[in-house]
């Protein structure tokens, strides 16, 4: 998920974009497709509305008689609203959001093979295609993606006399040196409810852990994961090396904002933050996430990859028209245009290198390289939506002064098991 929280400005954009008039749930006129999409912008000036207006207009010009209505919803609302539509029997034809597998498990989605040619399926970057697959069937079509790297403020690091860390000990020592130089927040650790599951997974992978074991089963309270949060608590949080607020209260957007103000020495981020920070005059460096000392600097654990998913619902029976539209949207020029607007990575091999889309700049290319071998969330688990919500709302407690990492992770694992049984 890459969008920001809903604002009053964004809420004003919840309108159809095709000029067909406002639509109601289930109101799909002859030759009209409905797409419910997340809003990637955080104000009217950078709203996704501009992109979808152009794409739908160009599509209808190329396919007279088939129109597309697009409804934009804030990230905070889209999962709940699309779920409500589906339960009410009023599913849209398509949705672009952060999860898909629960709908696939219910038999609500078309498989990709019913919509796109085999060559189109093969064009998706491999880690993304694997994450979009349930069993052996691709249901979640990756749209845009990102990988995560450790960011650092070059000016602050130079003033503190430290280099980009390669191990956890080096990161801790760099944070101490930054604090000694008066840096407000040496490391920003966003374990708040917005996107704690990303920060948590980054740290877990760098210690040989993660959310799932080699068989693909949840392994949320593994010894490695418990050790990870104990280290964070003892080495960064308790010594006062994190901020601007306690990790359990810190959301990603607020951590990013503090970094662009020059108040944060280090944090994990994705490509758009590089561009935002540099626009504010911050000299930014990025490196692979440092690894635990148990692994050592020679180890190279996977980075975290994140993708958003396009899916097509069976309810209205418009497979042919949906396929036509998706084939159009996934053209290199369109996919690259969307990705470039938000400094994200296109999900296909050809769009990432296509001159038609302008290709990727050097900064984004580093993140694309990391994405090729990234580990994604277990989004193809039908229970992932519920499990990720549990992680986001609870994992921050593991590093609180009175928190016990083992107790917190055991509790999250138990709730995940319950979600899997209910699924």
Tab-separated table of C-alpha atoms in Angstrom:
chain	number	residue	atom	x	y	z
A	1	UNK	CA	0.000	0.000	0.000
A	2	UNK	CA	1.514	3.288	-1.063
A	3	UNK	CA	-1.264	5.858	-0.640
A	4	UNK	CA	-1.603	8.257	2.235
A	5	UNK	CA	-4.387	8.506	4.775
A	6	UNK	CA	-7.619	10.079	3.666
A	7	UNK	CA	-7.875	13.844	3.879
A	8	UNK	CA	-10.750	16.195	3.304
A	9	UNK	CA	-9.223	17.058	-0.059
A	10	UNK	CA	-9.084	13.439	-1.140
A	11	UNK	CA	-12.604	12.731	-0.016
A	12	UNK	CA	-13.764	15.289	-2.524
A	13	UNK	CA	-12.423	13.125	-5.348
A	14	UNK	CA	-14.742	10.179	-4.852
A	15	UNK	CA	-16.474	10.645	-8.194
A	16	UNK	CA	-16.629	8.769	-11.497
A	17	UNK	CA	-14.109	9.871	-14.086
A	18	UNK	CA	-15.648	8.848	-17.387
A	19	UNK	CA	-18.307	11.508	-17.642
A	20	UNK	CA	-21.108	8.972	-17.354
A	21	UNK	CA	-22.532	10.556	-14.246
A	22	UNK	CA	-22.338	9.346	-10.667
A	23	UNK	CA	-22.911	5.625	-10.355
A	24	UNK	CA	-24.445	3.524	-7.633
A	25	UNK	CA	-23.404	0.085	-6.424
A	26	UNK	CA	-24.408	-2.450	-9.058
A	27	UNK	CA	-25.400	0.192	-11.625
A	28	UNK	CA	-23.436	-0.980	-14.650
A	29	UNK	CA	-25.023	0.292	-17.830
A	30	UNK	CA	-24.658	-1.358	-21.219
A	31	UNK	CA	-21.051	-1.244	-22.303
A	32	UNK	CA	-19.892	0.295	-19.019
A	33	UNK	CA	-17.270	-1.187	-16.715
A	34	UNK	CA	-16.752	-0.130	-13.104
A	35	UNK	CA	-13.333	0.145	-11.514
A	36	UNK	CA	-12.878	0.993	-7.844
A	37	UNK	CA	-9.325	2.204	-7.313
A	38	UNK	CA	-7.271	3.469	-4.407
A	39	UNK	CA	-6.343	7.139	-4.444
A	40	UNK	CA	-2.555	7.433	-4.599
A	41	UNK	CA	-2.401	11.205	-4.302
A	42	UNK	CA	-2.688	13.159	-1.083
A	43	UNK	CA	-4.174	16.361	-2.515
A	44	UNK	CA	-6.166	17.415	-5.606
A	45	UNK	CA	-3.016	18.481	-7.442
A	46	UNK	CA	-1.527	14.975	-7.516
A	47	UNK	CA	-4.735	12.953	-7.491
A	48	UNK	CA	-4.890	9.711	-9.465
A	49	UNK	CA	-7.959	11.247	-11.102
A	50	UNK	CA	-5.781	12.851	-13.785
A	51	UNK	CA	-4.324	9.496	-14.838
A	52	UNK	CA	-7.615	7.617	-14.905
A	53	UNK	CA	-9.415	10.366	-16.833
A	54	UNK	CA	-6.850	10.166	-19.608
A	55	UNK	CA	-6.657	6.355	-19.691
A	56	UNK	CA	-10.403	5.834	-19.752
A	57	UNK	CA	-10.854	8.503	-22.414
A	58	UNK	CA	-8.128	6.977	-24.601
A	59	UNK	CA	-9.498	3.482	-24.064
A	60	UNK	CA	-13.014	4.426	-25.136
A	61	UNK	CA	-11.609	6.198	-28.194
A	62	UNK	CA	-9.862	2.968	-29.157
A	63	UNK	CA	-12.852	0.782	-28.224
A	64	UNK	CA	-16.049	2.728	-29.053
A	65	UNK	CA	-19.045	1.609	-27.047
A	66	UNK	CA	-17.087	0.432	-24.004
A	67	UNK	CA	-16.782	3.021	-21.275
A	68	UNK	CA	-15.128	2.788	-17.866
A	69	UNK	CA	-16.265	4.513	-14.697
A	70	UNK	CA	-13.609	4.885	-12.010
A	71	UNK	CA	-14.396	5.480	-8.360
A	72	UNK	CA	-11.492	6.637	-6.211
A	73	UNK	CA	-11.424	5.700	-2.540
A	74	UNK	CA	-8.872	6.539	0.176
A	75	UNK	CA	-6.564	3.729	1.234
A	76	UNK	CA	-8.121	3.828	4.681
A	77	UNK	CA	-11.527	2.905	3.243
A	78	UNK	CA	-11.058	0.857	0.105
A	79	UNK	CA	-10.649	-2.628	1.625
A	80	UNK	CA	-13.753	-2.197	3.743
A	81	UNK	CA	-15.832	-0.623	0.967
A	82	UNK	CA	-14.986	-3.192	-1.717
A	83	UNK	CA	-15.660	-5.989	0.763
A	84	UNK	CA	-19.032	-4.396	1.508
A	85	UNK	CA	-19.871	-4.180	-2.199
A	86	UNK	CA	-18.977	-7.825	-2.763
A	87	UNK	CA	-20.992	-9.026	0.239
A	88	UNK	CA	-23.970	-7.004	-0.976
A	89	UNK	CA	-23.790	-8.686	-4.389
A	90	UNK	CA	-22.767	-5.409	-6.035
A	91	UNK	CA	-19.130	-6.078	-6.860
A	92	UNK	CA	-17.368	-3.724	-9.271
A	93	UNK	CA	-15.916	-5.205	-12.432
A	94	UNK	CA	-12.413	-4.406	-11.229
A	95	UNK	CA	-10.639	-3.145	-8.129
A	96	UNK	CA	-7.140	-1.800	-7.513
A	97	UNK	CA	-6.169	-2.172	-3.856
A	98	UNK	CA	-3.712	-3.760	-1.450
A	99	UNK	CA	-5.046	-7.327	-1.187
A	100	UNK	CA	-6.920	-9.835	-3.309
A	101	UNK	CA	-6.607	-13.363	-1.926
A	102	UNK	CA	-9.707	-13.364	0.268
A	103	UNK	CA	-11.826	-12.678	-2.825
A	104	UNK	CA	-9.950	-15.362	-4.770
A	105	UNK	CA	-10.618	-17.886	-1.996
A	106	UNK	CA	-14.335	-17.103	-2.259
A	107	UNK	CA	-14.292	-17.827	-6.002
A	108	UNK	CA	-15.195	-14.210	-6.786
A	109	UNK	CA	-12.329	-13.407	-9.169
A	110	UNK	CA	-11.463	-14.213	-12.741
A	111	UNK	CA	-8.095	-15.919	-13.191
A	112	UNK	CA	-5.636	-13.955	-15.299
A	113	UNK	CA	-5.770	-16.599	-18.023
A	114	UNK	CA	-9.415	-15.642	-18.677
A	115	UNK	CA	-8.446	-12.005	-19.191
A	116	UNK	CA	-4.958	-11.636	-20.629
A	117	UNK	CA	-2.779	-13.462	-23.158
A	118	UNK	CA	-0.060	-15.754	-21.835
A	119	UNK	CA	2.587	-13.277	-22.967
A	120	UNK	CA	1.082	-10.606	-20.710
A	121	UNK	CA	1.132	-12.925	-17.702
A	122	UNK	CA	4.759	-13.814	-18.381
A	123	UNK	CA	5.684	-10.119	-18.448
A	124	UNK	CA	5.060	-9.596	-14.719
A	125	UNK	CA	8.183	-9.448	-12.556
A	126	UNK	CA	8.630	-12.897	-11.044
A	127	UNK	CA	8.357	-12.110	-7.306
A	128	UNK	CA	5.168	-10.152	-8.004
A	129	UNK	CA	3.640	-12.886	-10.143
A	130	UNK	CA	4.380	-15.443	-7.433
A	131	UNK	CA	2.729	-13.267	-4.795
A	132	UNK	CA	-0.312	-12.841	-7.036
A	133	UNK	CA	-0.747	-16.582	-7.437
A	134	UNK	CA	-2.966	-18.829	-5.333
A	135	UNK	CA	-2.072	-22.453	-5.892
A	136	UNK	CA	-1.025	-22.379	-9.520
A	137	UNK	CA	-3.448	-19.682	-10.674
A	138	UNK	CA	-2.711	-15.974	-11.033
A	139	UNK	CA	-5.589	-13.921	-9.614
A	140	UNK	CA	-3.878	-10.785	-8.342
A	141	UNK	CA	-2.412	-8.747	-11.203
A	142	UNK	CA	0.442	-6.651	-9.778
A	143	UNK	CA	0.089	-3.004	-10.798
A	144	UNK	CA	2.796	-0.926	-9.129
A	145	UNK	CA	5.369	-2.037	-6.622
A	146	UNK	CA	8.243	-0.942	-4.452
A	147	UNK	CA	11.138	-2.330	-2.493
A	148	UNK	CA	12.566	-0.957	0.732
A	149	UNK	CA	16.077	0.252	1.525
A	150	UNK	CA	17.690	2.023	4.450
A	151	UNK	CA	17.762	5.796	3.928
A	152	UNK	CA	20.199	8.124	5.642
A	153	UNK	CA	20.747	11.865	5.723
A	154	UNK	CA	24.243	12.222	4.263
A	155	UNK	CA	24.858	15.615	5.843
A	156	UNK	CA	23.968	14.441	9.349
A	157	UNK	CA	25.956	11.226	8.968
A	158	UNK	CA	29.039	13.148	7.801
A	159	UNK	CA	28.751	15.572	10.695
A	160	UNK	CA	28.604	12.609	13.087
A	161	UNK	CA	31.615	11.000	11.423
A	162	UNK	CA	29.850	7.731	10.560
A	163	UNK	CA	29.284	5.768	7.388
A	164	UNK	CA	26.240	3.880	6.142
A	165	UNK	CA	25.847	0.829	8.410
A	166	UNK	CA	26.091	-2.757	7.209
A	167	UNK	CA	25.224	-4.493	10.489
A	168	UNK	CA	22.851	-3.825	13.356
A	169	UNK	CA	25.752	-2.938	15.648
A	170	UNK	CA	26.995	-0.391	13.139
A	171	UNK	CA	23.466	1.036	12.894
A	172	UNK	CA	23.221	1.339	16.677
A	173	UNK	CA	26.636	2.977	16.881
A	174	UNK	CA	25.726	5.381	14.081
A	175	UNK	CA	22.503	6.257	15.914
A	176	UNK	CA	24.454	6.976	19.099
A	177	UNK	CA	26.896	9.199	17.201
A	178	UNK	CA	24.010	11.077	15.604
A	179	UNK	CA	22.412	11.661	18.993
A	180	UNK	CA	25.709	12.922	20.401
A	181	UNK	CA	25.788	15.471	17.551
A	182	UNK	CA	22.349	16.737	18.499
A	183	UNK	CA	20.259	14.980	15.845
A	184	UNK	CA	16.668	14.952	17.104
A	185	UNK	CA	15.760	11.454	15.981
A	186	UNK	CA	18.685	9.212	15.000
A	187	UNK	CA	16.378	6.441	13.760
A	188	UNK	CA	12.668	6.598	12.906
A	189	UNK	CA	10.938	3.298	13.739
A	190	UNK	CA	7.345	3.490	12.417
A	191	UNK	CA	5.510	0.667	14.163
A	192	UNK	CA	2.228	2.575	14.259
A	193	UNK	CA	-1.005	1.297	12.688
A	194	UNK	CA	-0.475	2.789	9.222
A	195	UNK	CA	2.204	0.390	8.002
A	196	UNK	CA	3.909	-1.340	10.928
A	197	UNK	CA	3.831	-4.649	9.080
A	198	UNK	CA	6.375	-3.288	6.568
A	199	UNK	CA	8.890	-2.016	9.139
A	200	UNK	CA	8.507	-5.187	11.186
A	201	UNK	CA	9.151	-7.455	8.218
A	202	UNK	CA	12.208	-5.460	7.132
A	203	UNK	CA	13.842	-6.006	10.515
A	204	UNK	CA	12.748	-9.642	10.756
A	205	UNK	CA	14.211	-10.552	7.371
A	206	UNK	CA	17.506	-8.925	8.296
A	207	UNK	CA	17.767	-11.425	11.172
A	208	UNK	CA	16.817	-14.496	9.139
A	209	UNK	CA	13.175	-14.405	10.217
A	210	UNK	CA	10.000	-13.174	8.542
A	211	UNK	CA	6.285	-13.808	8.517
A	212	UNK	CA	6.354	-17.306	7.038
A	213	UNK	CA	8.563	-20.390	7.169
A	214	UNK	CA	10.070	-22.191	4.170
A	215	UNK	CA	6.810	-24.098	3.674
A	216	UNK	CA	4.813	-20.871	3.457
A	217	UNK	CA	3.116	-21.238	6.851
A	218	UNK	CA	2.862	-18.314	9.254
A	219	UNK	CA	5.826	-18.216	11.654
A	220	UNK	CA	5.156	-14.923	13.367
A	221	UNK	CA	6.573	-15.790	16.792
A	222	UNK	CA	9.764	-17.494	15.653
A	223	UNK	CA	12.882	-17.276	17.805
A	224	UNK	CA	14.479	-14.965	15.223
A	225	UNK	CA	11.523	-12.583	15.267
A	226	UNK	CA	11.454	-12.448	19.068
A	227	UNK	CA	15.200	-11.752	19.114
A	228	UNK	CA	14.685	-8.985	16.556
A	229	UNK	CA	12.229	-7.025	18.660
A	230	UNK	CA	14.214	-7.603	21.835
A	231	UNK	CA	17.234	-6.087	20.089
A	232	UNK	CA	15.218	-3.105	18.878
A	233	UNK	CA	13.853	-2.486	22.345
A	234	UNK	CA	17.227	-2.813	24.080
A	235	UNK	CA	19.443	-1.073	21.533
A	236	UNK	CA	17.362	1.655	19.888
A	237	UNK	CA	14.135	2.359	21.789
A	238	UNK	CA	15.224	2.182	25.437
A	239	UNK	CA	18.398	4.308	24.861
A	240	UNK	CA	16.209	7.029	23.325
A	241	UNK	CA	17.517	6.736	19.774
A	242	UNK	CA	14.099	6.679	18.066
A	243	UNK	CA	11.400	9.265	17.403
A	244	UNK	CA	9.611	11.627	16.721
A	245	UNK	CA	7.074	9.749	18.907
A	246	UNK	CA	7.113	6.280	20.479
A	247	UNK	CA	7.326	3.590	17.764
A	248	UNK	CA	3.831	2.214	18.461
A	249	UNK	CA	2.424	5.677	17.713
A	250	UNK	CA	4.631	6.546	14.739
A	251	UNK	CA	3.122	6.164	11.267
A	252	UNK	CA	5.179	5.959	8.098
A	253	UNK	CA	3.893	9.245	6.689
A	254	UNK	CA	4.946	11.101	9.843
A	255	UNK	CA	8.374	9.415	9.824
A	256	UNK	CA	8.860	10.410	6.181
A	257	UNK	CA	7.819	13.992	6.932
A	258	UNK	CA	10.351	14.240	9.763
A	259	UNK	CA	13.067	12.911	7.446
A	260	UNK	CA	12.290	15.525	4.799
A	261	UNK	CA	12.550	18.204	7.515
A	262	UNK	CA	16.089	17.049	8.255
A	263	UNK	CA	15.199	15.798	11.753
A	264	UNK	CA	15.819	12.060	11.197
A	265	UNK	CA	19.188	10.428	10.589
A	266	UNK	CA	18.063	7.031	9.295
A	267	UNK	CA	14.876	5.177	8.402
A	268	UNK	CA	13.546	2.619	5.940
A	269	UNK	CA	11.803	3.942	2.833
A	270	UNK	CA	10.889	3.499	-0.804
A	271	UNK	CA	11.701	5.475	-3.999
A	272	UNK	CA	9.291	8.373	-3.644
A	273	UNK	CA	10.972	9.430	-0.404
A	274	UNK	CA	14.267	9.982	-2.230
A	275	UNK	CA	12.623	12.451	-4.586
A	276	UNK	CA	10.616	14.162	-1.838
A	277	UNK	CA	13.640	14.580	0.414
A	278	UNK	CA	15.905	15.872	-2.335
A	279	UNK	CA	13.232	18.379	-3.330
A	280	UNK	CA	13.495	19.717	0.247
A	281	UNK	CA	17.285	19.999	-0.018
A	282	UNK	CA	18.120	16.834	1.912
A	283	UNK	CA	21.169	14.898	0.704
A	284	UNK	CA	19.988	11.285	0.693
A	285	UNK	CA	21.884	8.027	0.581
A	286	UNK	CA	20.369	4.551	0.441
A	287	UNK	CA	21.802	1.101	1.188
A	288	UNK	CA	20.525	-2.404	1.727
A	289	UNK	CA	19.072	-3.002	5.159
A	290	UNK	CA	21.862	-3.791	7.660
A	291	UNK	CA	21.880	-7.372	8.916
A	292	UNK	CA	22.056	-8.726	12.445
A	293	UNK	CA	25.469	-9.570	13.787
A	294	UNK	CA	24.409	-13.231	13.950
A	295	UNK	CA	24.108	-13.216	10.169
A	296	UNK	CA	27.134	-11.033	9.495
A	297	UNK	CA	27.837	-8.494	6.732
A	298	UNK	CA	28.476	-11.235	4.163
A	299	UNK	CA	24.855	-12.368	4.311
A	300	UNK	CA	22.342	-10.933	1.863
A	301	UNK	CA	18.780	-11.511	3.088
A	302	UNK	CA	15.939	-10.468	0.788
A	303	UNK	CA	14.579	-6.978	0.967
A	304	UNK	CA	10.888	-6.318	1.513
A	305	UNK	CA	8.808	-5.866	-1.602
A	306	UNK	CA	5.322	-4.349	-1.654
A	307	UNK	CA	2.789	-4.424	-4.490
A	308	UNK	CA	-0.748	-3.267	-5.146
A	309	UNK	CA	-3.151	-5.527	-6.972
A	310	UNK	CA	-5.607	-5.248	-9.817
A	311	UNK	CA	-8.366	-7.858	-9.705
A	312	UNK	CA	-11.416	-8.630	-11.815
A	313	UNK	CA	-14.706	-9.819	-10.347
A	314	UNK	CA	-16.847	-12.503	-11.977
A	315	UNK	CA	-20.205	-11.163	-10.831
A	316	UNK	CA	-21.116	-9.061	-13.869
A	317	UNK	CA	-19.732	-11.513	-16.410
A	318	UNK	CA	-17.759	-8.956	-18.412
A	319	UNK	CA	-14.549	-10.945	-18.881
A	320	UNK	CA	-14.057	-9.930	-22.523
A	321	UNK	CA	-14.460	-6.197	-21.910
A	322	UNK	CA	-12.399	-6.349	-18.716
A	323	UNK	CA	-9.630	-8.109	-20.573
A	324	UNK	CA	-9.667	-5.410	-23.268
A	325	UNK	CA	-9.358	-2.678	-20.667
A	326	UNK	CA	-6.630	-4.384	-18.639
A	327	UNK	CA	-4.634	-5.095	-21.770
A	328	UNK	CA	-4.838	-1.357	-22.503
A	329	UNK	CA	-3.945	-0.200	-18.983
A	330	UNK	CA	-0.954	-2.522	-18.799
A	331	UNK	CA	0.604	-1.106	-21.945
A	332	UNK	CA	4.101	0.115	-21.147
A	333	UNK	CA	3.318	3.793	-21.663
A	334	UNK	CA	0.300	3.728	-19.347
A	335	UNK	CA	1.814	1.633	-16.589
A	336	UNK	CA	5.045	3.628	-16.639
A	337	UNK	CA	3.110	6.891	-16.575
A	338	UNK	CA	1.284	5.867	-13.408
A	339	UNK	CA	4.419	4.541	-11.713
A	340	UNK	CA	6.433	7.643	-12.563
A	341	UNK	CA	3.751	9.962	-11.173
A	342	UNK	CA	4.287	8.486	-7.715
A	343	UNK	CA	7.920	7.368	-8.060
A	344	UNK	CA	6.926	3.722	-7.780
A	345	UNK	CA	8.027	0.749	-9.845
A	346	UNK	CA	5.974	-0.687	-12.721
A	347	UNK	CA	5.105	-4.333	-12.286
A	348	UNK	CA	6.193	-5.585	-15.708
A	349	UNK	CA	9.598	-6.269	-17.183
A	350	UNK	CA	8.915	-4.309	-20.353
A	351	UNK	CA	7.534	-1.179	-18.665
A	352	UNK	CA	10.564	-0.951	-16.395
A	353	UNK	CA	12.917	-0.689	-19.355
A	354	UNK	CA	10.645	0.762	-22.018
A	355	UNK	CA	11.752	3.969	-23.765
A	356	UNK	CA	8.045	4.571	-24.383
A	357	UNK	CA	7.575	5.004	-20.664
A	358	UNK	CA	10.781	6.941	-20.192
A	359	UNK	CA	12.487	4.074	-18.370
A	360	UNK	CA	13.637	4.452	-14.761
A	361	UNK	CA	16.062	6.962	-13.336
A	362	UNK	CA	19.159	5.787	-11.464
A	363	UNK	CA	17.517	6.023	-8.042
A	364	UNK	CA	14.504	3.963	-9.025
A	365	UNK	CA	16.739	1.446	-10.820
A	366	UNK	CA	18.414	0.552	-7.504
A	367	UNK	CA	15.032	-0.204	-5.990
A	368	UNK	CA	14.042	-2.242	-9.046
A	369	UNK	CA	17.182	-4.344	-8.682
A	370	UNK	CA	16.226	-5.034	-5.065
A	371	UNK	CA	12.656	-5.851	-6.087
A	372	UNK	CA	13.756	-8.646	-8.415
A	373	UNK	CA	14.719	-10.798	-5.429
A	374	UNK	CA	12.434	-9.242	-2.814
A	375	UNK	CA	10.236	-11.052	-0.331
A	376	UNK	CA	6.629	-9.879	-0.407
A	377	UNK	CA	3.980	-10.134	2.257
A	378	UNK	CA	2.087	-13.460	2.173
A	379	UNK	CA	-0.717	-11.754	0.258
A	380	UNK	CA	-1.806	-15.015	-1.359
A	381	UNK	CA	-2.929	-16.257	2.068
A	382	UNK	CA	-6.693	-15.582	2.310
A	383	UNK	CA	-6.284	-14.567	5.956
A	384	UNK	CA	-3.565	-12.006	5.224
A	385	UNK	CA	-5.861	-8.978	5.336
A	386	UNK	CA	-6.898	-9.855	8.896
A	387	UNK	CA	-3.406	-10.930	9.953
A	388	UNK	CA	-1.730	-7.781	8.620
A	389	UNK	CA	-4.275	-5.654	10.479
A	390	UNK	CA	-3.436	-7.517	13.689
A	391	UNK	CA	0.279	-6.929	13.140
A	392	UNK	CA	-0.205	-3.242	12.372
A	393	UNK	CA	-2.223	-2.616	15.513
A	394	UNK	CA	-0.138	-4.657	17.950
A	395	UNK	CA	3.506	-5.093	16.953
A	396	UNK	CA	4.539	-1.721	18.341
A	397	UNK	CA	3.793	-2.995	21.865
A	398	UNK	CA	6.780	-5.347	21.555
A	399	UNK	CA	9.247	-2.470	21.962
A	400	UNK	CA	7.402	-0.451	24.595
A	401	UNK	CA	9.177	-0.024	27.975
A	402	UNK	CA	6.800	-2.474	29.646
A	403	UNK	CA	6.375	-4.677	26.589
A	404	UNK	CA	7.667	-8.229	26.271
A	405	UNK	CA	8.461	-9.199	22.645
A	406	UNK	CA	7.703	-12.880	23.155
A	407	UNK	CA	4.325	-12.221	24.763
A	408	UNK	CA	3.337	-9.745	22.054
A	409	UNK	CA	4.423	-11.977	19.157
A	410	UNK	CA	2.798	-15.064	20.704
A	411	UNK	CA	-0.458	-13.096	20.976
A	412	UNK	CA	-0.226	-11.969	17.330
A	413	UNK	CA	0.503	-15.550	16.231
A	414	UNK	CA	-2.526	-16.846	18.138
A	415	UNK	CA	-4.790	-14.266	16.511
A	416	UNK	CA	-3.351	-15.176	13.107
A	417	UNK	CA	-4.141	-18.830	13.730
A	418	UNK	CA	-7.723	-17.899	14.616
A	419	UNK	CA	-8.029	-15.838	11.426
A	420	UNK	CA	-6.795	-18.781	9.373
A	421	UNK	CA	-9.341	-21.124	10.939
A	422	UNK	CA	-12.192	-18.722	10.234
A	423	UNK	CA	-11.097	-18.193	6.644
